[in-house]
Short mmCIF file of C-alpha atoms in Angstrom, two decimals:
data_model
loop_
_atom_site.label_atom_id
_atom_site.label_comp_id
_atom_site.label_asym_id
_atom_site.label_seq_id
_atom_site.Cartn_x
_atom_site.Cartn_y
_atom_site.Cartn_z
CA UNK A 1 103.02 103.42 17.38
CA UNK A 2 100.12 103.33 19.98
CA UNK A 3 98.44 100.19 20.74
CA UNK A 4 95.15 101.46 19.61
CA UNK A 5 97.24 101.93 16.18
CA UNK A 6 98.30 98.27 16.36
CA UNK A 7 94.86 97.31 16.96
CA UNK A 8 93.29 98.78 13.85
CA UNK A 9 95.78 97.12 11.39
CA UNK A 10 94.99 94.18 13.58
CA UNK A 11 91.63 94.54 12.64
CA UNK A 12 92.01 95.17 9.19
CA UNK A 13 94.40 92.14 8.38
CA UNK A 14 92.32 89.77 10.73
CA UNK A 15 89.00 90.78 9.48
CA UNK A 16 89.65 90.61 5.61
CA UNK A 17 91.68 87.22 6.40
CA UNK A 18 89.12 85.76 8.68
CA UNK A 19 85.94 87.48 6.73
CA UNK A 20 84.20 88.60 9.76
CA UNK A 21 83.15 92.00 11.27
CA UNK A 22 86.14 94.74 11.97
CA UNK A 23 83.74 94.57 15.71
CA UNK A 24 84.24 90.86 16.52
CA UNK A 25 88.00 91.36 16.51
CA UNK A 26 88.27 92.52 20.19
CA UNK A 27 91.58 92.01 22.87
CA UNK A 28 90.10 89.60 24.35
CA UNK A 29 88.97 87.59 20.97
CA UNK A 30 90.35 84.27 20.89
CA UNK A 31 91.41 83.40 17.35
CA UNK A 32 90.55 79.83 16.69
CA UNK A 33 87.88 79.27 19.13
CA UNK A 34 86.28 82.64 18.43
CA UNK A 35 87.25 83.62 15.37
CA UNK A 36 86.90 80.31 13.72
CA UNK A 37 90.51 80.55 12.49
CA UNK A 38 92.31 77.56 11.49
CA UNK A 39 96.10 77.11 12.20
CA UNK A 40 97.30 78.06 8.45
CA UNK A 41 94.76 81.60 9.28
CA UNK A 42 97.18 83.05 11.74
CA UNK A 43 100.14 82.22 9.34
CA UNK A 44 98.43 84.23 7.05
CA UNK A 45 97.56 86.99 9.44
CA UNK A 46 101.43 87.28 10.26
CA UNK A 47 102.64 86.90 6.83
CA UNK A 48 100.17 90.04 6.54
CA UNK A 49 101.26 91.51 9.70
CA UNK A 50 105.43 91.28 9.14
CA UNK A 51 104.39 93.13 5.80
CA UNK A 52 102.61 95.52 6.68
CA UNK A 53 105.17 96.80 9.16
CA UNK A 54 108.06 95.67 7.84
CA UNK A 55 108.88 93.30 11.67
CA UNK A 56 109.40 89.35 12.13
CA UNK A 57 107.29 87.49 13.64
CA UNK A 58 107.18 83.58 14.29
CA UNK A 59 103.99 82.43 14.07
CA UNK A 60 104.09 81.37 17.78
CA UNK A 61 101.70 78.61 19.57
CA UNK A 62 101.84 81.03 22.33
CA UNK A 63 99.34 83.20 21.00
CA UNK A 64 95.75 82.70 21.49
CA UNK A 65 93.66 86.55 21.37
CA UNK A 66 93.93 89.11 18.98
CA UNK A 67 95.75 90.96 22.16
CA UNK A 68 98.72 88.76 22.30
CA UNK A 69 99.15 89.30 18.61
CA UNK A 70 98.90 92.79 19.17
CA UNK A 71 101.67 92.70 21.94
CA UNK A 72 103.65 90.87 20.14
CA UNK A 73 103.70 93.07 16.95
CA UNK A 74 104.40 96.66 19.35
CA UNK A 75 107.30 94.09 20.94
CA UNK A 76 108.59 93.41 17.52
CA UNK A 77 108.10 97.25 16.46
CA UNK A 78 110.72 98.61 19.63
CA UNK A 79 112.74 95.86 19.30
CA UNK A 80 113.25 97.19 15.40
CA UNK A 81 113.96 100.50 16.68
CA UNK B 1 66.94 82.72 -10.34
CA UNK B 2 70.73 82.93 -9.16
CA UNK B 3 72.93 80.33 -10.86
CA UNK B 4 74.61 78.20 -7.41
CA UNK B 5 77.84 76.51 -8.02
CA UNK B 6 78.36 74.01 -5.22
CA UNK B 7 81.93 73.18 -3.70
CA UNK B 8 82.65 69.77 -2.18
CA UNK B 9 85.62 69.73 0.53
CA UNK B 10 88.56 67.61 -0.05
CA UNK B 11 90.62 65.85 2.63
CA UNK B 12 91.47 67.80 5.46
CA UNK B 13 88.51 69.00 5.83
CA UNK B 14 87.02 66.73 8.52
CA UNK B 15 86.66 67.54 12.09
CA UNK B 16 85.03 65.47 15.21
CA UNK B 17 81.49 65.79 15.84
CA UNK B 18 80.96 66.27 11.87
CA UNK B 19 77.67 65.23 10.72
CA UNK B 20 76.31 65.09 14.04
CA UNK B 21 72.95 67.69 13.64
CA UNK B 22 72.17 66.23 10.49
CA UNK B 23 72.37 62.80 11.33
CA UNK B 24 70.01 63.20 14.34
CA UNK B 25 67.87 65.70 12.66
CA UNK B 26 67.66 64.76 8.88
CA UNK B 27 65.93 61.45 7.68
CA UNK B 28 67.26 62.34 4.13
CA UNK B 29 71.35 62.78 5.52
CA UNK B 30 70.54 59.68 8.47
CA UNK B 31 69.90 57.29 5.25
CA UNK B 32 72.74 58.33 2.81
CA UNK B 33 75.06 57.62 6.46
CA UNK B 34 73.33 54.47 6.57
CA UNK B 35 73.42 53.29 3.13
CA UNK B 36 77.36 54.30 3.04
CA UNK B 37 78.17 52.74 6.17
CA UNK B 38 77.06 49.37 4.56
CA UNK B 39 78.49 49.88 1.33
CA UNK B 40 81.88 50.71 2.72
CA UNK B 41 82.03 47.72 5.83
CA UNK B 42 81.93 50.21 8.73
CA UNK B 43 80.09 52.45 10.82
CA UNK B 44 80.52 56.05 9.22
CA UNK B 45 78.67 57.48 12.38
CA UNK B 46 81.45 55.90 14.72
CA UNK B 47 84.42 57.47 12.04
CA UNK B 48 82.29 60.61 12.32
CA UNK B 49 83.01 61.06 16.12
CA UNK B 50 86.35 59.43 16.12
CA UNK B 51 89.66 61.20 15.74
CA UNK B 52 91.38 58.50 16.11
CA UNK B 53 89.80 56.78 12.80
CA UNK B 54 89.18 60.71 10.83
CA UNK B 55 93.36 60.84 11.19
CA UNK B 56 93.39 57.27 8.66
CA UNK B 57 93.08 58.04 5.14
CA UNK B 58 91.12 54.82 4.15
CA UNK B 59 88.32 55.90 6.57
CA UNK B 60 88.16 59.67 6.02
CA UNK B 61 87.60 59.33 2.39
CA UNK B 62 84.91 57.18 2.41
CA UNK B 63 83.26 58.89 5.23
CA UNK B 64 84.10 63.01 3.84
CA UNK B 65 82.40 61.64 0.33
CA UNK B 66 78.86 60.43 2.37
CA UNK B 67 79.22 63.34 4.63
CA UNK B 68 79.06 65.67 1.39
CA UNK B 69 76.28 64.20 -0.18
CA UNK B 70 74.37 63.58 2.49
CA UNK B 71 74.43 67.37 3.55
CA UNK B 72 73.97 67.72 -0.78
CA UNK B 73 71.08 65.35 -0.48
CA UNK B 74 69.83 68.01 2.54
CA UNK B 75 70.38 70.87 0.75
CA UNK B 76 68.41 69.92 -2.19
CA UNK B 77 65.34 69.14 0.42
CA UNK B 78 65.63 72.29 2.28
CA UNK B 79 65.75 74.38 -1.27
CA UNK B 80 64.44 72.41 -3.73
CA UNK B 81 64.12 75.03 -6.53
CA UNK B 82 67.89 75.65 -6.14
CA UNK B 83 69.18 76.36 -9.24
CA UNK B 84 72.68 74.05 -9.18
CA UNK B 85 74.35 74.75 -12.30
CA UNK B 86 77.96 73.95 -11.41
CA UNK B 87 80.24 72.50 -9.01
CA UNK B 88 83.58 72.56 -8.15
CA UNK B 89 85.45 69.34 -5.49
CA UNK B 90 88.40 69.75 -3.99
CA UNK B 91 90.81 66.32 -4.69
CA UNK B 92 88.51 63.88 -3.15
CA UNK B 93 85.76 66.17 -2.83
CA UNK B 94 85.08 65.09 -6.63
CA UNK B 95 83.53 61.85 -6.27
CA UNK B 96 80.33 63.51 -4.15
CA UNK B 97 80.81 66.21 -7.04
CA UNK B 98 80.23 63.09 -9.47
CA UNK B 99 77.80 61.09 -7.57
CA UNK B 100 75.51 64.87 -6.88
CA UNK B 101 75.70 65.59 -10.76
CA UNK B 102 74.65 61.91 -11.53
CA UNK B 103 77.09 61.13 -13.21
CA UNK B 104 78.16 58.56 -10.83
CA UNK B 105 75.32 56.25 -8.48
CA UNK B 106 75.83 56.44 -4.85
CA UNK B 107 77.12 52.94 -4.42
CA UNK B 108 79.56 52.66 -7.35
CA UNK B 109 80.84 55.69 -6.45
CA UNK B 110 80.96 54.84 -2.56
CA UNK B 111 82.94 51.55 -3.57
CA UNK B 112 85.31 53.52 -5.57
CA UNK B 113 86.22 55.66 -3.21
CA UNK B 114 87.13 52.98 -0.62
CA UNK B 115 88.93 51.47 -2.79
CA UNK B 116 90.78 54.86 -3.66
CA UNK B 117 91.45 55.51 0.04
CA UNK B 118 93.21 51.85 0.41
CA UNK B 119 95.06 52.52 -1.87
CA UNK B 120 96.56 55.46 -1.06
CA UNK B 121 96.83 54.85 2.60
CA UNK B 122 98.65 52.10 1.39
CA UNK B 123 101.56 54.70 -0.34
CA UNK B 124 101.01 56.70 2.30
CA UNK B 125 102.30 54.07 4.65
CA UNK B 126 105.16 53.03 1.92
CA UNK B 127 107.00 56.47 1.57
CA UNK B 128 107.96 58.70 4.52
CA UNK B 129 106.38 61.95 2.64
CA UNK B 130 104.95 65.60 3.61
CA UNK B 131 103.46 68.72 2.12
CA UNK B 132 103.57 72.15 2.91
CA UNK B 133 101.85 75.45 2.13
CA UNK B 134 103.62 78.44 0.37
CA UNK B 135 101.90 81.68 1.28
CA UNK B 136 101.83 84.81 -1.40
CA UNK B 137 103.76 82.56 -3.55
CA UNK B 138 106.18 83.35 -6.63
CA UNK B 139 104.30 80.60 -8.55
CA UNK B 140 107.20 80.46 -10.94
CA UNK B 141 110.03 80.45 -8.43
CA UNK B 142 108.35 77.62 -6.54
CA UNK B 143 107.87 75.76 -9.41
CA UNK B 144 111.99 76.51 -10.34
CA UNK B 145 113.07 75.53 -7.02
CA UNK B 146 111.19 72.43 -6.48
CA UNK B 147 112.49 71.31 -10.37
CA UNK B 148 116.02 71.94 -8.81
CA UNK B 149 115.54 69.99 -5.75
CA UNK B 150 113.10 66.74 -7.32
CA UNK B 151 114.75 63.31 -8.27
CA UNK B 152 112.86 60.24 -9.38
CA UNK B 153 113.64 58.86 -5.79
CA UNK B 154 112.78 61.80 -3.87
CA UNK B 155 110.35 64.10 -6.08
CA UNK B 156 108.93 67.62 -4.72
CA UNK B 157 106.57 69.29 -6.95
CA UNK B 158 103.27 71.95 -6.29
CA UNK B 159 100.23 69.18 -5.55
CA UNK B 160 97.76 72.37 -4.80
CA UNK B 161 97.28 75.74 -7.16
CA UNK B 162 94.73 76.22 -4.41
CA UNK B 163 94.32 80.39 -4.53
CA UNK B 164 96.71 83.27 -5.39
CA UNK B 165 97.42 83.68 -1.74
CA UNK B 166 98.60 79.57 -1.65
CA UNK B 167 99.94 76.84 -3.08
CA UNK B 168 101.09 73.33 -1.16
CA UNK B 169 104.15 71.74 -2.08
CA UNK B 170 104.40 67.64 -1.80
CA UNK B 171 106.82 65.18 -1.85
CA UNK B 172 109.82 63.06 -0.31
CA UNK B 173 109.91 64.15 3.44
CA UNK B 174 113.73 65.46 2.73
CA UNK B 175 112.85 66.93 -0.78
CA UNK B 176 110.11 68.52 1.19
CA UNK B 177 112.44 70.29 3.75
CA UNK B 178 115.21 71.27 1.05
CA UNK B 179 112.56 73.14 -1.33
CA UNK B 180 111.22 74.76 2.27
CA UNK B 181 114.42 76.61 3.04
CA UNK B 182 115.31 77.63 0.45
CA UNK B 183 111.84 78.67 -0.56
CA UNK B 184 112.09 80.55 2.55
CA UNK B 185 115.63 81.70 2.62
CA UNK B 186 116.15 82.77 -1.12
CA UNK B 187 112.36 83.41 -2.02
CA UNK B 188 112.03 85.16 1.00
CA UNK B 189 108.17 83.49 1.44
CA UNK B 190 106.46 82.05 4.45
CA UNK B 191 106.14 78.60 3.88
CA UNK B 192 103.91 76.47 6.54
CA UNK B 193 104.17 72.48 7.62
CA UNK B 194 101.28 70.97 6.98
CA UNK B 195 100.00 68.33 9.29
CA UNK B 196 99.09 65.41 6.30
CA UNK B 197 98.93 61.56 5.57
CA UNK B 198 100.88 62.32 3.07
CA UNK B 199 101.91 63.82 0.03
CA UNK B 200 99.21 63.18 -2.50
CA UNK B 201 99.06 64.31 -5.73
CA UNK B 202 102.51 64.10 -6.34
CA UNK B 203 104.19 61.49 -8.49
CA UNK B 204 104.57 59.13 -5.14
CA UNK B 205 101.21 58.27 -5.67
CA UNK B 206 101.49 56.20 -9.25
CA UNK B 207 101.07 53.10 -7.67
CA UNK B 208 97.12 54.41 -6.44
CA UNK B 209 96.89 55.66 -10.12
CA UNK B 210 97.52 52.24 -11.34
CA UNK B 211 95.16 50.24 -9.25
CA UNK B 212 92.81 52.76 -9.36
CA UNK B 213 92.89 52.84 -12.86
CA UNK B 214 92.23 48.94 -12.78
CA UNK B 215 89.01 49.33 -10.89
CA UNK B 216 88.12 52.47 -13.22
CA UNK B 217 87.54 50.29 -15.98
CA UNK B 218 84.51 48.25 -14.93
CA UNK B 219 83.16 51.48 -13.78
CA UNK B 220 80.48 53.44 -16.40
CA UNK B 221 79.85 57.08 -16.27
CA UNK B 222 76.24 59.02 -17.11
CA UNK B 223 76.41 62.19 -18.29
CA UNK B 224 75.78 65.20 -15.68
CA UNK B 225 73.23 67.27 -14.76
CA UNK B 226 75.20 69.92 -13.77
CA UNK B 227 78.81 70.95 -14.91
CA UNK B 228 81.67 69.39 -12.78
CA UNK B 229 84.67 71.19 -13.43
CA UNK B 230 88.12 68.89 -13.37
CA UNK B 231 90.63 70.31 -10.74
CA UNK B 232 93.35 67.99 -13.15
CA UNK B 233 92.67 69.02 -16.35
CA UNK B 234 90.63 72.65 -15.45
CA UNK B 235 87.47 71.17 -18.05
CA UNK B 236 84.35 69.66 -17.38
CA UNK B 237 84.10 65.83 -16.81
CA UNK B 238 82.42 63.85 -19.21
CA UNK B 239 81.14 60.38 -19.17
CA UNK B 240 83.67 59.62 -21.95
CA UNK B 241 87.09 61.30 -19.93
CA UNK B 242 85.98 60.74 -16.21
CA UNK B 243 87.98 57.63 -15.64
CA UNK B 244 91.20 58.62 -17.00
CA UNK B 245 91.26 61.46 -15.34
CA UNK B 246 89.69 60.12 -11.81
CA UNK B 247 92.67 57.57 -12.64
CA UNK B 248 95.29 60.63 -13.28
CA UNK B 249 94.06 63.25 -10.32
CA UNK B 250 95.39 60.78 -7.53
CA UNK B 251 98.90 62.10 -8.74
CA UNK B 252 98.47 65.11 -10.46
CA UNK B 253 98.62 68.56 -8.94
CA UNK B 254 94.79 70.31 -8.19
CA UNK B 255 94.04 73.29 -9.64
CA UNK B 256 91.19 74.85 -7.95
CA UNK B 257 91.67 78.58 -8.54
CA UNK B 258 91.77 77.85 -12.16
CA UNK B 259 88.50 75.65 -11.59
CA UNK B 260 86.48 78.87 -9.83
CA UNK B 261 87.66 80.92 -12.02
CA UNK B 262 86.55 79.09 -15.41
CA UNK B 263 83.34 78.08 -13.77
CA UNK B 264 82.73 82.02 -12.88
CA UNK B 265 83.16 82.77 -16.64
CA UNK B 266 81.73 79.67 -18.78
CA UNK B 267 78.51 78.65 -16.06
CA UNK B 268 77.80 82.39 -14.94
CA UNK B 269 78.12 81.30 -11.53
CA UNK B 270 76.92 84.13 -9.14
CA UNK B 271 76.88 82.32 -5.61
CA UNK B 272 79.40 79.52 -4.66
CA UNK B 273 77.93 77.10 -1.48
CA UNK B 274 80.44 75.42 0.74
CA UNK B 275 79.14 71.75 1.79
CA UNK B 276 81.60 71.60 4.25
CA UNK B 277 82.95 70.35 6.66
CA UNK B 278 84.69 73.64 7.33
CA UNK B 279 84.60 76.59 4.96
CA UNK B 280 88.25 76.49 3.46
CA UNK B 281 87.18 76.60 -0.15
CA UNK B 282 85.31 79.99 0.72
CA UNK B 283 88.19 81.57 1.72
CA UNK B 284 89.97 80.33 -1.37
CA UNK B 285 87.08 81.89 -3.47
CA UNK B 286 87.25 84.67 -2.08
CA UNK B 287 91.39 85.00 -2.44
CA UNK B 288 90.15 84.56 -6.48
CA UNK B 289 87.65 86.19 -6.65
CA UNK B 290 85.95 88.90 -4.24
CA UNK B 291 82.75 89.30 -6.26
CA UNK B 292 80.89 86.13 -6.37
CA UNK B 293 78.64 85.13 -3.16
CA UNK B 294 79.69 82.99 -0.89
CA UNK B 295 77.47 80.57 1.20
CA UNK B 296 78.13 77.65 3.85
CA UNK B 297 76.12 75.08 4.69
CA UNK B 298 78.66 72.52 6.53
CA UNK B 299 76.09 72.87 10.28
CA UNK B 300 72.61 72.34 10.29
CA UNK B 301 72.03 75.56 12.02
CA UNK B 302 73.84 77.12 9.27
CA UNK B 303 71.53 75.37 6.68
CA UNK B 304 68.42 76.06 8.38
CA UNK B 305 69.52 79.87 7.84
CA UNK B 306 70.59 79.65 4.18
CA UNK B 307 68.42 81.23 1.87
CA UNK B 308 69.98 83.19 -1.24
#
């Protein structure tokens, strides 16, 4: 799966969860001082995330943008491979 | 003229730097701050800025239930022909619920919620306790496992029906962690620590019910101008049942989904506003239900721009 693929379910999951504009969910977005996400948001985003396609993920402290999440989901996808 | 139900935050909801804009900005919020800060014995402005004192339950209640109606008290200013036919408060977040519908005066219902917050602090402080959320939760399975798991020493039960994407579980710290796993492992769902005082609404807060329920009785209730739906008993408070349940909610579980969606139905509510701090009830009315507005008013800036 391409990153741009990534991205857009990114998008999707993050904007619905986070109720803002598909557009304000950019790379370099941070997610709780841009986004306005609070801590149990990002659970949700990778409860969302894990299944939508079907990966782990630990809601780790070490991500901060929308593009470490999305790293960290295309890790998790060829790791599954 | 759209029919407003108005949702009051409950603990958790406070953040450093709340209450700031108004306080400087609005005469209407400065006074209610004022007024509360002598009712209660301390500066609210001070607990406003302070994380240190917004981490203590005994000064976050008292100071989230001014905060609210002040920025209620705003509201009403900046919009007076607001039609308020409902509202909804989360836990704590019904005594400025009470106190906005009149049902409750300012300084009765200031007192009692001092009062409230000693007195849980002070089970807070007695019981080594925690909470955490379940995410797309098996309602029934929680509820199975948690049965399993609770003793009368070291109870876990669900404290929060909060949306159909959540509930929060509370208890004994170790009943706590033994409903987690297995919540996790055999239920398969995400379940989240949550960063709490502890674990109200949960039966390890009887001894609050009790006192409260002494200080309830010299209290008198008015009947409201608007609905206030009971997160305890999902019906409207009335000056005749708000005591015993006020006394009850302490340790009872909340049921706010329930709440929004009854007061949806019976009021004909078309657009929920957030006081705030925060918007976490939006996000839970919008988990229930994705067709009613949604409006937040928890910043000045963000009240200056409100209009329906």
């Amino acid at each position: 799966m391409t990153k741009e693929e990534v991205l857009a379910k990114v998008q999707e999951i993050a904007a619905e969860q986070l109720d803002v504009d598909k557009e304000e969910i950019v790379l370099t977005a941070n997610i709780k001082d841009d986004l306005d996400a609070d801590s149990l948001d990002v659970f949700e985003i990778m409860n969302e995330l894990e299944d939508s396609f079907d990966i782990q993920l630990d809601a780790d402290e070490g991500i901060q943008t929308i593009g470490d999440v999305v790293d960290y989901v295309q890790k998790q996808l060829e790791s599954k491979d | 003229m759209t029919k407003v139900g108005i949702l009051f935050s409950g603990q958790g909801a406070q953040v450093p730097g709340m209450g700031k804009d108004f306080y400087e900005k609005i005469p209407v919020f400065a006074e209610t701050i004022d007024q509360a800060s002598e009712i209660c014995g301390f500066d609210l402005t001070e607990c406003f800025g302070s994380s240190e004192m917004l981490k203590q339950t005994k000064y976050v209640q008292p100071a989230l239930c001014a905060f609210s109606y002040g920025v209620f008290k705003a509201l009403k200013n900046a919009a007076p022909d607001l039609n308020v036919v409902g509202g909804i408060g989360l836990s704590l977040g019904e005594y400025p619920a009470l106190i906005a519908s009149s049902m409750l005066d300012f300084e009765t219902g200031m007192k009692l919620v001092s009062k409230r917050a000693e007195f849980m602090q002070e089970d807070c402080d007695r019981h080594q306790s925690s909470m955490a959320a379940i995410l797309k939760p098996d309602v029934e399975l929680v509820e199975k496992i948690c049965a399993e798991i609770s003793t009368d020493e070291k109870p876990v039960s669900i404290a929060n029906y909060n949306s159909p994407k959540q509930v929060v579980i509370g208890g004994d710290d170790e009943a706590v962690k033994k409903a987690s796993e297995k919540l996790s492992e055999e239920g398969k769902m995400r379940v989240v620590e949550l960063n709490v005082n502890g674990a109200f609404h949960t039966p390890l807060f009887r001894t609050s019910s009790q006192r409260l329920g002494e200080v309830l009785k010299a209290v008198s209730f008015k009947d409201p101008e608007f609905v206030i739906e009971s997160n305890t008993d999902k019906i409207p408070f009335t000056k005749e049942n708000a005591a015993e349940i006020l006394q009850r909610q302490v340790m009872s579980p909340t049921h706010f989904a329930a709440c929004v969606e009854k007061m949806i139905k019976d009021c004909e509510i078309e657009t929920f506003i957030e006081i705030g701090p925060g918007e976490t009830l939006s996000k839970f009315v919008r988990q229930i239900d994705r067709n009613v507005g949604r409006a937040s008013v928890e910043t000045l800036e963000k009240m200056q721009k409100f209009s329906l």
